[in-house]
CSV table of C-alpha atoms in Angstrom, one decimal:
chain,number,residue,atom,x,y,z
A,1,MET,CA,0.0,0.0,0.0
A,2,TRP,CA,1.3,3.5,-0.7
A,3,VAL,CA,-0.2,7.0,-0.7
A,4,GLN,CA,-0.5,8.3,-4.2
A,5,GLU,CA,-1.7,11.8,-3.3
A,6,VAL,CA,-3.0,13.8,-0.3
A,7,THR,CA,-6.0,15.5,-2.0
A,8,SER,CA,-7.3,17.7,0.9
A,9,VAL,CA,-6.7,18.4,4.6
A,10,SER,CA,-9.1,20.3,6.9
A,11,GLU,CA,-7.7,21.6,10.1
A,12,LEU,CA,-11.1,22.7,11.2
A,13,THR,CA,-12.7,19.2,11.0
A,14,GLN,CA,-9.4,17.3,11.3
A,15,ASP,CA,-10.4,15.4,8.1
A,16,PHE,CA,-8.2,14.5,5.2
A,17,GLU,CA,-8.6,12.8,1.9
A,18,ILE,CA,-5.9,10.6,0.3
A,19,ASP,CA,-5.6,8.4,-2.8
A,20,LEU,CA,-4.1,5.1,-1.9
A,21,TYR,CA,-2.8,2.3,-4.1
A,22,VAL,CA,-3.5,-1.1,-2.4
A,23,ASN,CA,-2.4,-4.4,-3.9
A,24,GLU,CA,-3.6,-7.6,-2.3
A,25,PHE,CA,-2.3,-11.1,-3.0
A,26,TRP,CA,-3.2,-14.3,-1.3
A,27,GLU,CA,-2.9,-18.0,-2.0
A,28,ASP,CA,-5.6,-20.5,-1.2
A,29,PRO,CA,-4.2,-24.0,-0.8
A,30,ALA,CA,-7.7,-25.4,-1.6
A,31,LEU,CA,-7.3,-24.1,-5.1
A,32,ASP,CA,-3.9,-25.7,-5.8
A,33,TYR,CA,-4.5,-27.8,-8.8
A,34,GLU,CA,-0.8,-28.2,-9.9
A,35,GLN,CA,-0.8,-31.9,-9.2
A,36,LEU,CA,-3.7,-32.4,-11.6
A,37,TYR,CA,-2.5,-30.1,-14.4
A,38,PRO,CA,1.3,-29.7,-14.0
A,39,CYS,CA,1.9,-28.1,-17.4
A,40,ASN,CA,-1.1,-25.7,-17.3
A,41,ARG,CA,-0.6,-22.5,-15.4
A,42,ASN,CA,-4.1,-21.2,-16.0
A,43,LEU,CA,-7.4,-22.9,-15.4
A,44,SER,CA,-10.9,-21.8,-16.3
A,45,PHE,CA,-14.0,-22.5,-14.2
A,46,ASP,CA,-17.7,-21.9,-14.7
A,47,HIS,CA,-19.6,-19.3,-12.6
A,48,SER,CA,-20.8,-21.9,-10.1
A,49,MET,CA,-17.2,-22.2,-8.8
A,50,GLN,CA,-17.0,-18.5,-8.1
A,51,GLU,CA,-19.4,-18.8,-5.1
A,52,SER,CA,-17.0,-21.2,-3.4
A,53,ILE,CA,-13.9,-19.1,-3.7
A,54,TRP,CA,-13.0,-16.9,-0.7
A,55,ILE,CA,-12.3,-13.3,-1.5
A,56,PRO,CA,-11.0,-11.1,1.3
A,57,ASN,CA,-13.3,-8.2,2.4
A,58,THR,CA,-10.8,-5.3,2.7
A,59,CYS,CA,-11.9,-2.4,4.8
A,60,PHE,CA,-10.4,0.7,6.3
A,61,ILE,CA,-11.4,1.1,10.0
A,62,ASN,CA,-12.8,4.6,10.9
A,63,SER,CA,-13.0,5.8,7.3
A,64,LYS,CA,-15.8,8.1,6.4
A,65,LYS,CA,-16.0,7.1,2.8
A,66,ALA,CA,-14.1,4.8,0.5
A,67,LEU,CA,-14.3,4.4,-3.2
A,68,ILE,CA,-12.8,1.3,-4.9
A,69,HIS,CA,-11.5,1.3,-8.4
A,70,SER,CA,-10.3,-1.9,-9.9
A,71,SER,CA,-8.0,-2.2,-12.9
């Protein structure tokens, strides 16, 4: 995580706005299919598999507002 820009600071309300870049990476051992397909680095699944994959719920404690942009 790094701060890209401090966009505003209010001494009166003690608020500030920043643009952050956050990159998350995790490995789920339950999704390790290397032993089944040792030569294939990419696998495709149908949409029913999407429901069983855990995705972290990232949050910023005590934030007033957060906007998420994905690339």
